[in-house]
PDB file of C-alpha atoms (C1' of nucleotides) in Angstrom:
ATOM      1  CA  MET E 300    -129.249 -15.373 -75.677  1.00  0.00           C
ATOM      2  CA  TRP E 301    -130.229 -17.834 -78.341  1.00  0.00           C
ATOM      3  CA  LEU E 302    -133.949 -18.234 -77.778  1.00  0.00           C
ATOM      4  CA  SER E 303    -136.836 -15.835 -77.777  1.00  0.00           C
ATOM      5  CA  ILE E 304    -140.237 -16.930 -76.557  1.00  0.00           C
ATOM      6  CA  ASP E 305    -143.577 -15.192 -76.864  1.00  0.00           C
ATOM      7  CA  PRO E 306    -145.688 -16.056 -73.802  1.00  0.00           C
ATOM      8  CA  ARG E 307    -148.743 -14.455 -75.413  1.00  0.00           C
ATOM      9  CA  SER E 308    -148.641 -16.649 -78.480  1.00  0.00           C
ATOM     10  CA  SER E 309    -151.330 -19.279 -78.849  1.00  0.00           C
ATOM     11  CA  VAL E 310    -148.551 -21.772 -79.491  1.00  0.00           C
ATOM     12  CA  PRO E 311    -147.593 -23.400 -76.153  1.00  0.00           C
ATOM     13  CA  ILE E 312    -144.267 -22.264 -74.742  1.00  0.00           C
ATOM     14  CA  TYR E 313    -142.841 -25.775 -74.681  1.00  0.00           C
ATOM     15  CA  GLN E 314    -143.766 -26.149 -78.345  1.00  0.00           C
ATOM     16  CA  GLN E 315    -142.047 -22.897 -79.238  1.00  0.00           C
ATOM     17  CA  ILE E 316    -138.893 -24.201 -77.610  1.00  0.00           C
ATOM     18  CA  VAL E 317    -139.166 -27.507 -79.454  1.00  0.00           C
ATOM     19  CA  ASP E 318    -139.667 -25.754 -82.784  1.00  0.00           C
ATOM     20  CA  ALA E 319    -136.832 -23.312 -82.203  1.00  0.00           C
ATOM     21  CA  VAL E 320    -134.325 -26.008 -81.266  1.00  0.00           C
ATOM     22  CA  LYS E 321    -135.378 -28.221 -84.169  1.00  0.00           C
ATOM     23  CA  GLU E 322    -134.965 -25.346 -86.582  1.00  0.00           C
ATOM     24  CA  ARG E 323    -131.555 -24.375 -85.240  1.00  0.00           C
ATOM     25  CA  VAL E 324    -130.335 -27.939 -85.463  1.00  0.00           C
ATOM     26  CA  ALA E 325    -131.696 -28.353 -88.986  1.00  0.00           C
ATOM     27  CA  LYS E 326    -130.004 -25.146 -90.077  1.00  0.00           C
ATOM     28  CA  GLY E 327    -126.718 -26.139 -88.545  1.00  0.00           C
ATOM     29  CA  ALA E 328    -126.684 -23.342 -85.960  1.00  0.00           C
ATOM     30  CA  LEU E 329    -126.607 -26.067 -83.325  1.00  0.00           C
ATOM     31  CA  ALA E 330    -124.053 -28.657 -84.354  1.00  0.00           C
ATOM     32  CA  SER E 331    -124.041 -32.294 -83.344  1.00  0.00           C
ATOM     33  CA  GLY E 332    -122.685 -32.649 -79.819  1.00  0.00           C
ATOM     34  CA  ALA E 333    -123.411 -29.053 -78.855  1.00  0.00           C
ATOM     35  CA  ARG E 334    -124.532 -28.613 -75.278  1.00  0.00           C
ATOM     36  CA  LEU E 335    -127.851 -26.941 -74.541  1.00  0.00           C
ATOM     37  CA  PRO E 336    -128.442 -24.818 -71.435  1.00  0.00           C
ATOM     38  CA  THR E 337    -129.556 -26.730 -68.366  1.00  0.00           C
ATOM     39  CA  ILE E 338    -133.228 -26.733 -67.544  1.00  0.00           C
ATOM     40  CA  ARG E 339    -132.664 -24.415 -64.578  1.00  0.00           C
ATOM     41  CA  GLU E 340    -130.512 -22.016 -66.580  1.00  0.00           C
ATOM     42  CA  LEU E 341    -133.058 -21.688 -69.355  1.00  0.00           C
ATOM     43  CA  ALA E 342    -135.863 -21.331 -66.858  1.00  0.00           C
ATOM     44  CA  VAL E 343    -134.132 -18.372 -65.220  1.00  0.00           C
ATOM     45  CA  ASP E 344    -133.175 -16.919 -68.573  1.00  0.00           C
ATOM     46  CA  LEU E 345    -136.649 -17.015 -70.072  1.00  0.00           C
ATOM     47  CA  THR E 346    -138.346 -16.462 -66.705  1.00  0.00           C
ATOM     48  CA  ILE E 347    -140.586 -19.434 -67.172  1.00  0.00           C
ATOM     49  CA  ASN E 348    -141.131 -22.546 -65.106  1.00  0.00           C
ATOM     50  CA  PRO E 349    -138.449 -25.277 -65.182  1.00  0.00           C
ATOM     51  CA  ASN E 350    -141.170 -27.871 -65.723  1.00  0.00           C
ATOM     52  CA  THR E 351    -142.034 -26.257 -69.030  1.00  0.00           C
ATOM     53  CA  ILE E 352    -138.424 -26.492 -70.198  1.00  0.00           C
ATOM     54  CA  ALA E 353    -138.303 -30.089 -69.021  1.00  0.00           C
ATOM     55  CA  LYS E 354    -141.366 -30.890 -71.106  1.00  0.00           C
ATOM     56  CA  ALA E 355    -139.773 -29.346 -74.184  1.00  0.00           C
ATOM     57  CA  TYR E 356    -136.549 -31.291 -73.661  1.00  0.00           C
ATOM     58  CA  GLN E 357    -138.461 -34.544 -73.209  1.00  0.00           C
ATOM     59  CA  GLU E 358    -140.313 -33.885 -76.435  1.00  0.00           C
ATOM     60  CA  LEU E 359    -137.049 -33.189 -78.241  1.00  0.00           C
ATOM     61  CA  GLU E 360    -135.531 -36.372 -76.863  1.00  0.00           C
ATOM     62  CA  ARG E 361    -138.491 -38.436 -78.079  1.00  0.00           C
ATOM     63  CA  ALA E 362    -138.004 -36.866 -81.506  1.00  0.00           C
ATOM     64  CA  GLY E 363    -134.381 -37.998 -81.415  1.00  0.00           C
ATOM     65  CA  VAL E 364    -133.066 -34.456 -81.737  1.00  0.00           C
ATOM     66  CA  ILE E 365    -131.242 -34.231 -78.419  1.00  0.00           C
ATOM     67  CA  GLU E 366    -129.804 -36.597 -75.855  1.00  0.00           C
ATOM     68  CA  VAL E 367    -130.380 -35.972 -72.186  1.00  0.00           C
ATOM     69  CA  ILE E 368    -127.857 -37.173 -69.615  1.00  0.00           C
ATOM     70  CA  ARG E 369    -128.493 -36.732 -65.925  1.00  0.00           C
ATOM     71  CA  GLY E 370    -125.711 -34.957 -64.106  1.00  0.00           C
ATOM     72  CA  LYS E 371    -124.104 -33.812 -67.340  1.00  0.00           C
ATOM     73  CA  GLY E 372    -126.598 -31.925 -69.438  1.00  0.00           C
ATOM     74  CA  THR E 373    -128.385 -32.181 -72.773  1.00  0.00           C
ATOM     75  CA  PHE E 374    -126.651 -32.511 -76.120  1.00  0.00           C
ATOM     76  CA  VAL E 375    -127.550 -32.414 -79.791  1.00  0.00           C
ATOM     77  CA  CYS E 376    -127.687 -35.889 -81.327  1.00  0.00           C
ATOM     78  CA  PRO E 377    -125.678 -36.839 -84.411  1.00  0.00           C
ATOM     79  CA  PRO E 378    -127.697 -36.432 -87.623  1.00  0.00           C
ATOM     80  CA  LYS E 379    -129.724 -39.321 -88.950  1.00  0.00           C
ATOM     81  CA  PRO E 380    -128.536 -41.044 -92.104  1.00  0.00           C
ATOM     82  CA  ALA E 381    -130.326 -39.757 -95.177  1.00  0.00           C
ATOM     83  CA  VAL E 382    -133.299 -41.892 -96.119  1.00  0.00           C
ATOM     84  CA  ALA E 383    -135.479 -41.911 -99.208  1.00  0.00           C
ATOM     85  CA  ALA E 384    -138.944 -42.535 -97.760  1.00  0.00           C
ATOM     86  CA  PRO E 385    -139.295 -43.225 -94.042  1.00  0.00           C
ATOM     87  CA  PRO E 386    -142.506 -44.531 -92.514  1.00  0.00           C
ATOM     88  CA  GLN E 387    -143.200 -41.052 -91.122  1.00  0.00           C
ATOM     89  CA  MET E 388    -143.351 -39.739 -94.678  1.00  0.00           C
ATOM     90  CA  SER E 389    -147.081 -39.239 -94.216  1.00  0.00           C
ATOM     91  CA  ALA E 390    -146.350 -36.388 -91.799  1.00  0.00           C
ATOM     92  CA  LEU E 391    -144.381 -34.633 -94.526  1.00  0.00           C
ATOM     93  CA  HIS E 392    -147.084 -35.438 -97.022  1.00  0.00           C
ATOM     94  CA  GLU E 393    -149.613 -33.742 -94.803  1.00  0.00           C
ATOM     95  CA  LEU E 394    -147.447 -30.653 -94.445  1.00  0.00           C
ATOM     96  CA  MET E 395    -147.067 -30.443 -98.202  1.00  0.00           C
ATOM     97  CA  THR E 396    -150.811 -30.749 -98.728  1.00  0.00           C
ATOM     98  CA  ARG E 397    -151.420 -27.966 -96.239  1.00  0.00           C
ATOM     99  CA  LEU E 398    -148.828 -25.880 -98.028  1.00  0.00           C
ATOM    100  CA  LEU E 399    -150.560 -26.268-101.382  1.00  0.00           C
ATOM    101  CA  VAL E 400    -154.028 -25.716 -99.919  1.00  0.00           C
ATOM    102  CA  GLU E 401    -152.957 -22.518 -98.151  1.00  0.00           C
ATOM    103  CA  ALA E 402    -151.211 -21.306-101.287  1.00  0.00           C
ATOM    104  CA  HIS E 403    -154.359 -21.880-103.318  1.00  0.00           C
ATOM    105  CA  HIS E 404    -156.453 -19.730-100.980  1.00  0.00           C
ATOM    106  CA  LEU E 405    -153.872 -16.972-101.094  1.00  0.00           C
ATOM    107  CA  GLY E 406    -153.955 -17.010-104.861  1.00  0.00           C
ATOM    108  CA  VAL E 407    -150.430 -18.359-105.169  1.00  0.00           C
ATOM    109  CA  THR E 408    -149.729 -20.878-107.915  1.00  0.00           C
ATOM    110  CA  PRO E 409    -148.141 -24.239-107.154  1.00  0.00           C
ATOM    111  CA  GLU E 410    -145.365 -23.340-109.551  1.00  0.00           C
ATOM    112  CA  TYR E 411    -144.500 -20.295-107.479  1.00  0.00           C
ATOM    113  CA  VAL E 412    -144.482 -22.395-104.310  1.00  0.00           C
ATOM    114  CA  LEU E 413    -142.151 -24.856-105.944  1.00  0.00           C
ATOM    115  CA  ALA E 414    -139.794 -22.129-107.134  1.00  0.00           C
ATOM    116  CA  THR E 415    -139.768 -20.447-103.730  1.00  0.00           C
ATOM    117  CA  LEU E 416    -139.030 -23.729-101.979  1.00  0.00           C
ATOM    118  CA  GLN E 417    -136.185 -24.400-104.397  1.00  0.00           C
ATOM    119  CA  ASP E 418    -134.810 -20.974-103.624  1.00  0.00           C
ATOM    120  CA  MET E 419    -135.144 -21.558 -99.910  1.00  0.00           C
ATOM    121  CA  ILE E 420    -133.212 -24.807-100.187  1.00  0.00           C
ATOM    122  CA  ASP E 421    -130.436 -23.081-102.117  1.00  0.00           C
ATOM    123  CA  ARG E 422    -130.085 -20.521 -99.345  1.00  0.00           C
ATOM    124  CA  TRP E 423    -130.352 -23.068 -96.522  1.00  0.00           C
ATOM    125  CA  PRO E 424    -127.659 -22.218 -93.942  1.00  0.00           C
ATOM    126  CA  ALA E 425    -126.443 -25.782 -93.481  1.00  0.00           C
ATOM    127  CA  LYS E 426    -125.727 -26.404 -97.156  1.00  0.00           C
ATOM    128  CA  LYS E 427    -122.950 -28.919 -97.600  1.00  0.00           C
ATOM    129  CA  GLU E 428    -121.528 -27.607-100.875  1.00  0.00           C
ATOM    130  CA  GLU E 429    -118.609 -25.774 -99.359  1.00  0.00           C
ATOM    131  CA  GLU E 430    -117.416 -28.740 -97.259  1.00  0.00           C
TER     132      GLU E 430
ATOM    133  CA  MET W  55    -171.447 -37.745 -96.662  1.00  0.00           C
ATOM    134  CA  TRP W  56    -168.617 -35.394 -97.452  1.00  0.00           C
ATOM    135  CA  LEU W  57    -167.045 -34.794 -94.065  1.00  0.00           C
ATOM    136  CA  SER W  58    -165.611 -37.017 -91.420  1.00  0.00           C
ATOM    137  CA  ILE W  59    -164.672 -35.618 -88.033  1.00  0.00           C
ATOM    138  CA  ASP W  60    -162.655 -37.204 -85.260  1.00  0.00           C
ATOM    139  CA  PRO W  61    -163.963 -35.889 -81.929  1.00  0.00           C
ATOM    140  CA  ARG W  62    -161.019 -37.488 -80.102  1.00  0.00           C
ATOM    141  CA  SER W  63    -158.398 -35.683 -82.124  1.00  0.00           C
ATOM    142  CA  SER W  64    -156.388 -32.993 -80.395  1.00  0.00           C
ATOM    143  CA  VAL W  65    -157.254 -30.751 -83.321  1.00  0.00           C
ATOM    144  CA  PRO W  66    -160.406 -28.784 -82.460  1.00  0.00           C
ATOM    145  CA  ILE W  67    -163.536 -29.911 -84.280  1.00  0.00           C
ATOM    146  CA  TYR W  68    -164.181 -26.502 -85.801  1.00  0.00           C
ATOM    147  CA  GLN W  69    -160.591 -26.493 -87.098  1.00  0.00           C
ATOM    148  CA  GLN W  70    -161.045 -29.911 -88.677  1.00  0.00           C
ATOM    149  CA  ILE W  71    -164.073 -28.591 -90.521  1.00  0.00           C
ATOM    150  CA  VAL W  72    -162.173 -25.512 -91.680  1.00  0.00           C
ATOM    151  CA  ASP W  73    -159.261 -27.614 -92.916  1.00  0.00           C
ATOM    152  CA  ALA W  74    -161.493 -30.111 -94.672  1.00  0.00           C
ATOM    153  CA  VAL W  75    -163.484 -27.462 -96.523  1.00  0.00           C
ATOM    154  CA  LYS W  76    -160.363 -25.540 -97.504  1.00  0.00           C
ATOM    155  CA  GLU W  77    -158.788 -28.698 -98.864  1.00  0.00           C
ATOM    156  CA  ARG W  78    -161.872 -29.699-100.829  1.00  0.00           C
ATOM    157  CA  VAL W  79    -162.150 -26.260-102.350  1.00  0.00           C
ATOM    158  CA  ALA W  80    -158.468 -26.167-103.224  1.00  0.00           C
ATOM    159  CA  LYS W  81    -158.716 -29.570-104.869  1.00  0.00           C
ATOM    160  CA  GLY W  82    -161.784 -28.609-106.844  1.00  0.00           C
ATOM    161  CA  ALA W  83    -164.094 -31.068-105.122  1.00  0.00           C
ATOM    162  CA  LEU W  84    -166.135 -28.075-104.011  1.00  0.00           C
ATOM    163  CA  ALA W  85    -166.529 -25.753-106.979  1.00  0.00           C
ATOM    164  CA  SER W  86    -167.147 -22.037-106.821  1.00  0.00           C
ATOM    165  CA  GLY W  87    -170.781 -21.334-106.037  1.00  0.00           C
ATOM    166  CA  ALA W  88    -171.403 -24.757-104.511  1.00  0.00           C
ATOM    167  CA  ARG W  89    -173.745 -24.727-101.544  1.00  0.00           C
ATOM    168  CA  LEU W  90    -172.600 -26.105 -98.217  1.00  0.00           C
ATOM    169  CA  PRO W  91    -174.957 -27.819 -95.781  1.00  0.00           C
ATOM    170  CA  THR W  92    -176.740 -25.511 -93.376  1.00  0.00           C
ATOM    171  CA  ILE W  93    -175.362 -25.194 -89.879  1.00  0.00           C
ATOM    172  CA  ARG W  94    -178.253 -27.174 -88.448  1.00  0.00           C
ATOM    173  CA  GLU W  95    -177.973 -29.924 -91.074  1.00  0.00           C
ATOM    174  CA  LEU W  96    -174.285 -30.421 -90.466  1.00  0.00           C
ATOM    175  CA  ALA W  97    -174.817 -30.328 -86.717  1.00  0.00           C
ATOM    176  CA  VAL W  98    -177.329 -33.166 -86.909  1.00  0.00           C
ATOM    177  CA  ASP W  99    -175.207 -35.043 -89.418  1.00  0.00           C
ATOM    178  CA  LEU W 100    -172.019 -34.946 -87.372  1.00  0.00           C
ATOM    179  CA  THR W 101    -173.892 -35.020 -84.063  1.00  0.00           C
ATOM    180  CA  ILE W 102    -172.058 -32.000 -82.782  1.00  0.00           C
ATOM    181  CA  ASN W 103    -173.260 -28.649 -81.523  1.00  0.00           C
ATOM    182  CA  PRO W 104    -174.498 -26.077 -84.064  1.00  0.00           C
ATOM    183  CA  ASN W 105    -172.323 -23.445 -82.389  1.00  0.00           C
ATOM    184  CA  THR W 106    -169.251 -25.392 -83.358  1.00  0.00           C
ATOM    185  CA  ILE W 107    -170.277 -25.465 -87.011  1.00  0.00           C
ATOM    186  CA  ALA W 108    -171.074 -21.754 -86.862  1.00  0.00           C
ATOM    187  CA  LYS W 109    -167.594 -21.059 -85.571  1.00  0.00           C
ATOM    188  CA  ALA W 110    -166.049 -23.026 -88.433  1.00  0.00           C
ATOM    189  CA  TYR W 111    -168.175 -21.199 -91.014  1.00  0.00           C
ATOM    190  CA  GLN W 112    -167.238 -17.823 -89.558  1.00  0.00           C
ATOM    191  CA  GLU W 113    -163.585 -18.755 -89.745  1.00  0.00           C
ATOM    192  CA  LEU W 114    -163.985 -19.840 -93.364  1.00  0.00           C
ATOM    193  CA  GLU W 115    -165.770 -16.607 -94.201  1.00  0.00           C
ATOM    194  CA  ARG W 116    -162.953 -14.555 -92.660  1.00  0.00           C
ATOM    195  CA  ALA W 117    -160.509 -16.515 -94.791  1.00  0.00           C
ATOM    196  CA  GLY W 118    -162.541 -15.583 -97.847  1.00  0.00           C
ATOM    197  CA  VAL W 119    -163.267 -19.198 -98.727  1.00  0.00           C
ATOM    198  CA  ILE W 120    -167.035 -19.129 -98.366  1.00  0.00           C
ATOM    199  CA  GLU W 121    -169.796 -16.567 -98.409  1.00  0.00           C
ATOM    200  CA  VAL W 122    -172.535 -16.733 -95.828  1.00  0.00           C
ATOM    201  CA  ILE W 123    -176.012 -15.367 -96.630  1.00  0.00           C
ATOM    202  CA  ARG W 124    -178.729 -15.351 -94.029  1.00  0.00           C
ATOM    203  CA  GLY W 125    -181.902 -17.026 -95.143  1.00  0.00           C
ATOM    204  CA  LYS W 126    -180.185 -18.646 -98.113  1.00  0.00           C
ATOM    205  CA  GLY W 127    -177.203 -20.638 -96.964  1.00  0.00           C
ATOM    206  CA  THR W 128    -173.429 -20.681 -97.374  1.00  0.00           C
ATOM    207  CA  PHE W 129    -171.622 -20.850-100.698  1.00  0.00           C
ATOM    208  CA  VAL W 130    -168.105 -21.313-101.981  1.00  0.00           C
ATOM    209  CA  CYS W 131    -166.530 -18.033-103.107  1.00  0.00           C
ATOM    210  CA  PRO W 132    -165.071 -17.557-106.593  1.00  0.00           C
ATOM    211  CA  PRO W 133    -161.323 -18.226-106.680  1.00  0.00           C
ATOM    212  CA  LYS W 134    -158.898 -15.402-106.065  1.00  0.00           C
ATOM    213  CA  PRO W 135    -156.875 -14.119-109.018  1.00  0.00           C
ATOM    214  CA  ALA W 136    -153.430 -15.667-109.119  1.00  0.00           C
ATOM    215  CA  VAL W 137    -150.823 -13.483-107.450  1.00  0.00           C
ATOM    216  CA  ALA W 138    -147.059 -13.677-107.409  1.00  0.00           C
ATOM    217  CA  ALA W 139    -146.241 -12.689-103.828  1.00  0.00           C
ATOM    218  CA  PRO W 140    -149.072 -11.573-101.559  1.00  0.00           C
ATOM    219  CA  PRO W 141    -148.444  -9.903 -98.198  1.00  0.00           C
ATOM    220  CA  GLN W 142    -149.395 -13.138 -96.450  1.00  0.00           C
ATOM    221  CA  MET W 143    -146.473 -14.851 -98.161  1.00  0.00           C
ATOM    222  CA  SER W 144    -144.786 -15.079 -94.772  1.00  0.00           C
ATOM    223  CA  ALA W 145    -147.348 -17.661 -93.712  1.00  0.00           C
ATOM    224  CA  LEU W 146    -146.339 -19.849 -96.646  1.00  0.00           C
ATOM    225  CA  HIS W 147    -142.703 -19.162 -95.917  1.00  0.00           C
ATOM    226  CA  GLU W 148    -143.188 -20.443 -92.396  1.00  0.00           C
ATOM    227  CA  LEU W 149    -144.911 -23.587 -93.637  1.00  0.00           C
ATOM    228  CA  MET W 150    -142.056 -24.253 -96.028  1.00  0.00           C
ATOM    229  CA  THR W 151    -139.488 -23.779 -93.287  1.00  0.00           C
ATOM    230  CA  ARG W 152    -141.337 -26.232 -91.079  1.00  0.00           C
ATOM    231  CA  LEU W 153    -141.463 -28.654 -93.978  1.00  0.00           C
ATOM    232  CA  LEU W 154    -137.707 -28.539 -94.485  1.00  0.00           C
ATOM    233  CA  VAL W 155    -136.970 -28.697 -90.748  1.00  0.00           C
ATOM    234  CA  GLU W 156    -139.194 -31.742 -90.271  1.00  0.00           C
ATOM    235  CA  ALA W 157    -137.694 -33.406 -93.312  1.00  0.00           C
ATOM    236  CA  HIS W 158    -134.218 -32.876 -91.924  1.00  0.00           C
ATOM    237  CA  HIS W 159    -135.062 -34.613 -88.662  1.00  0.00           C
ATOM    238  CA  LEU W 160    -136.598 -37.516 -90.517  1.00  0.00           C
ATOM    239  CA  GLY W 161    -133.437 -37.908 -92.558  1.00  0.00           C
ATOM    240  CA  VAL W 162    -135.138 -36.837 -95.785  1.00  0.00           C
ATOM    241  CA  THR W 163    -133.121 -34.713 -98.176  1.00  0.00           C
ATOM    242  CA  PRO W 164    -134.446 -31.366 -99.451  1.00  0.00           C
ATOM    243  CA  GLU W 165    -134.131 -32.703-102.965  1.00  0.00           C
ATOM    244  CA  TYR W 166    -136.511 -35.539-102.158  1.00  0.00           C
ATOM    245  CA  VAL W 167    -138.972 -33.093-100.631  1.00  0.00           C
ATOM    246  CA  LEU W 168    -138.821 -30.988-103.761  1.00  0.00           C
ATOM    247  CA  ALA W 169    -139.359 -33.959-106.029  1.00  0.00           C
ATOM    248  CA  THR W 170    -142.273 -35.236-103.962  1.00  0.00           C
ATOM    249  CA  LEU W 171    -143.908 -31.837-103.953  1.00  0.00           C
ATOM    250  CA  GLN W 172    -143.526 -31.620-107.720  1.00  0.00           C
ATOM    251  CA  ASP W 173    -145.141 -35.019-108.015  1.00  0.00           C
ATOM    252  CA  MET W 174    -147.967 -33.977-105.714  1.00  0.00           C
ATOM    253  CA  ILE W 175    -148.640 -30.905-107.840  1.00  0.00           C
ATOM    254  CA  ASP W 176    -148.747 -33.018-110.989  1.00  0.00           C
ATOM    255  CA  ARG W 177    -151.363 -35.248-109.424  1.00  0.00           C
ATOM    256  CA  TRP W 178    -153.369 -32.369-107.932  1.00  0.00           C
ATOM    257  CA  PRO W 179    -157.066 -33.077-108.612  1.00  0.00           C
ATOM    258  CA  ALA W 180    -157.911 -29.544-109.772  1.00  0.00           C
ATOM    259  CA  LYS W 181    -155.282 -29.443-112.490  1.00  0.00           C
ATOM    260  CA  LYS W 182    -156.333 -27.225-115.356  1.00  0.00           C
ATOM    261  CA  GLU W 183    -154.603 -29.011-118.211  1.00  0.00           C
ATOM    262  CA  GLU W 184    -157.642 -30.845-119.477  1.00  0.00           C
ATOM    263  CA  GLU W 185    -159.841 -27.752-119.603  1.00  0.00           C
TER     264      GLU W 185
ATOM    265  C1'  DC Q 116    -196.329 -14.289 -92.586  1.00  0.00           C
ATOM    266  C1'  DA Q 117    -194.609 -18.799 -91.586  1.00  0.00           C
ATOM    267  C1'  DT Q 118    -190.273 -20.802 -92.611  1.00  0.00           C
ATOM    268  C1'  DT Q 119    -185.517 -21.146 -93.216  1.00  0.00           C
ATOM    269  C1'  DT Q 120    -181.059 -19.633 -92.325  1.00  0.00           C
ATOM    270  C1'  DG Q 121    -177.385 -17.521 -89.848  1.00  0.00           C
ATOM    271  C1'  DT Q 122    -176.136 -14.594 -85.411  1.00  0.00           C
ATOM    272  C1'  DA Q 123    -175.572 -13.573 -80.574  1.00  0.00           C
ATOM    273  C1'  DC Q 124    -175.363 -14.435 -75.820  1.00  0.00           C
ATOM    274  C1'  DT Q 125    -174.945 -16.678 -71.389  1.00  0.00           C
ATOM    275  C1'  DA Q 126    -173.962 -20.541 -68.530  1.00  0.00           C
ATOM    276  C1'  DT Q 127    -171.590 -24.677 -67.777  1.00  0.00           C
ATOM    277  C1'  DC Q 128    -168.349 -28.581 -68.225  1.00  0.00           C
ATOM    278  C1'  DA Q 129    -163.932 -30.766 -69.606  1.00  0.00           C
ATOM    279  C1'  DC Q 130    -159.337 -30.613 -70.663  1.00  0.00           C
ATOM    280  C1'  DA Q 131    -154.659 -28.908 -71.706  1.00  0.00           C
ATOM    281  C1'  DA Q 132    -150.993 -25.648 -70.692  1.00  0.00           C
ATOM    282  C1'  DC Q 133    -148.663 -23.536 -67.356  1.00  0.00           C
ATOM    283  C1'  DT Q 134    -147.103 -22.407 -62.708  1.00  0.00           C
ATOM    284  C1'  DA Q 135    -145.503 -23.710 -58.184  1.00  0.00           C
ATOM    285  C1'  DA Q 136    -143.261 -26.215 -54.646  1.00  0.00           C
ATOM    286  C1'  DT Q 137    -141.105 -30.113 -53.266  1.00  0.00           C
ATOM    287  C1'  DA Q 138    -138.782 -34.425 -53.195  1.00  0.00           C
ATOM    288  C1'  DC Q 139    -136.070 -37.797 -55.619  1.00  0.00           C
ATOM    289  C1'  DA Q 140    -132.467 -40.170 -58.756  1.00  0.00           C
ATOM    290  C1'  DA Q 141    -128.268 -40.418 -61.246  1.00  0.00           C
ATOM    291  C1'  DG Q 142    -123.957 -38.933 -62.688  1.00  0.00           C
ATOM    292  C1'  DT Q 143    -119.689 -35.590 -61.878  1.00  0.00           C
ATOM    293  C1'  DG Q 144    -115.501 -34.523 -59.915  1.00  0.00           C
ATOM    294  C1'  DA Q 145    -112.360 -33.547 -56.163  1.00  0.00           C
TER     295       DA Q 145
ATOM    296  C1'  DT U  74    -116.934 -41.036 -50.217  1.00  0.00           C
ATOM    297  C1'  DC U  75    -119.507 -36.697 -50.552  1.00  0.00           C
ATOM    298  C1'  DA U  76    -120.982 -32.196 -52.010  1.00  0.00           C
ATOM    299  C1'  DC U  77    -122.769 -30.660 -56.219  1.00  0.00           C
ATOM    300  C1'  DT U  78    -125.035 -30.510 -60.581  1.00  0.00           C
ATOM    301  C1'  DT U  79    -128.439 -32.108 -63.565  1.00  0.00           C
ATOM    302  C1'  DG U  80    -132.618 -34.179 -64.964  1.00  0.00           C
ATOM    303  C1'  DT U  81    -137.118 -36.715 -63.166  1.00  0.00           C
ATOM    304  C1'  DA U  82    -141.428 -37.193 -60.802  1.00  0.00           C
ATOM    305  C1'  DT U  83    -145.422 -35.893 -58.302  1.00  0.00           C
ATOM    306  C1'  DT U  84    -149.084 -33.220 -56.633  1.00  0.00           C
ATOM    307  C1'  DA U  85    -151.941 -29.159 -56.496  1.00  0.00           C
ATOM    308  C1'  DG U  86    -153.905 -25.002 -58.293  1.00  0.00           C
ATOM    309  C1'  DT U  87    -154.829 -21.298 -62.083  1.00  0.00           C
ATOM    310  C1'  DT U  88    -156.004 -20.026 -66.506  1.00  0.00           C
ATOM    311  C1'  DG U  89    -157.702 -20.244 -71.177  1.00  0.00           C
ATOM    312  C1'  DT U  90    -159.909 -22.712 -74.934  1.00  0.00           C
ATOM    313  C1'  DG U  91    -163.046 -25.969 -76.981  1.00  0.00           C
ATOM    314  C1'  DA U  92    -167.397 -27.778 -76.811  1.00  0.00           C
ATOM    315  C1'  DT U  93    -172.218 -28.343 -75.225  1.00  0.00           C
ATOM    316  C1'  DA U  94    -176.782 -26.533 -74.133  1.00  0.00           C
ATOM    317  C1'  DG U  95    -180.486 -23.532 -74.393  1.00  0.00           C
ATOM    318  C1'  DT U  96    -182.578 -19.449 -75.749  1.00  0.00           C
ATOM    319  C1'  DA U  97    -183.541 -15.334 -78.252  1.00  0.00           C
ATOM    320  C1'  DC U  98    -182.847 -12.552 -82.289  1.00  0.00           C
ATOM    321  C1'  DA U  99    -182.218 -10.904 -87.363  1.00  0.00           C
ATOM    322  C1'  DA U 100    -182.624 -11.284 -92.243  1.00  0.00           C
ATOM    323  C1'  DA U 101    -184.043 -13.306 -96.513  1.00  0.00           C
ATOM    324  C1'  DT U 102    -187.288 -16.691 -98.879  1.00  0.00           C
ATOM    325  C1'  DG U 103    -191.452 -17.934-101.101  1.00  0.00           C
TER     326       DG U 103
END
DNA sequence: CATTTGTACTATCACAACTAATACAAGTGA
DNA sequence: TCACTTGTATTAGTTGTGATAGTACAAATG
C-alpha cells in the first residue's frame, strides 16, 4: 500500500496520516485530482479505527489539501497559486528558527544547513524543470 | 524576567521551557557558563510546579545544552565543535522536509524559503562577524 | 552543620488520542 | 425510485501523558 503507520510512535496516528499525505502531495506522488482510499478502506488496511482516518481527512480538508465529497470519495485539491509571503508565513518562520536552533546544538553551521536545503530542493521529486 | 510560558498552549510547559532555553543559547542570549535560575526560583516565578521545571532541566541536560550540579545550580554548557554531518543529521533532514512540505501547501516557492532562511541567518543575533 | 540545590517517588487530577458501536446524511448509479 | 457507497455525528469507555502536590533524600557550599 501507500501508507505506513507506526502505532507506537508518540506522534498521533491521525497526525502521521496528515503528514504523510501532505508530503506525498508536495512531492508530486499524489497528483491533483487523485482519489484517496475511502475511510473504511484505509481503516481496514491499516487496522485502525475509521474515526481516526476521518479525523485525519477532516484535518487535511481544513488545510486545503484534499476535497471530501460524500458518496464519491476524497480527492487531492489543485495546487495553490504561488505566493510571495502569505499571512501564515509566521508558521514557516517558526520552523526555520527551530531548524537553525537544532542545528546549532548539533554543532552544524548555518551555512551547511543552507547548502543541504539547497541540495534537497534540487532533488525534490516534483521539480518542474523537465515539464 | 527571561521566560514567558503559556499554560494554555497545547505544547507541554516543560517543552516550552526546553525550546526557550535552546533558542536563547543558540542566539547567544545565554552565553556558555551562564547560570540558570534554580528549579525552585523558576517554579515560584512562573507559578508552576517544581517537578515540571526539573523535567525540563533534565531534558536540556540530556540534549547537552546545560550542565546540572547539585548544590551549585545549572549552567550553560560550552558550545559543541562545528561538525559537517553528525549522525543526528536525519533529525535536521526531517525538519527541512517538513519546512518544504509546509511551504508547498502555503503556495510558497522553495526559492523564497531559501532566500528567507539566508536572510534569517544574516540577522542571527549570535553572528560572529564582529568578534 | 545548616543551607542550598537537584533527585526521586507516590498519589492524584485533567485532558487528549484512540477505540468502539451505532445511527444518520448526502450523493451515485442502475 | 432505491439499494449502495461514502462521509458525518454522537456517545461512551480506555489509555497514556502532562501537571500538581507533598514528602523524603542526596550532594555540594560556606
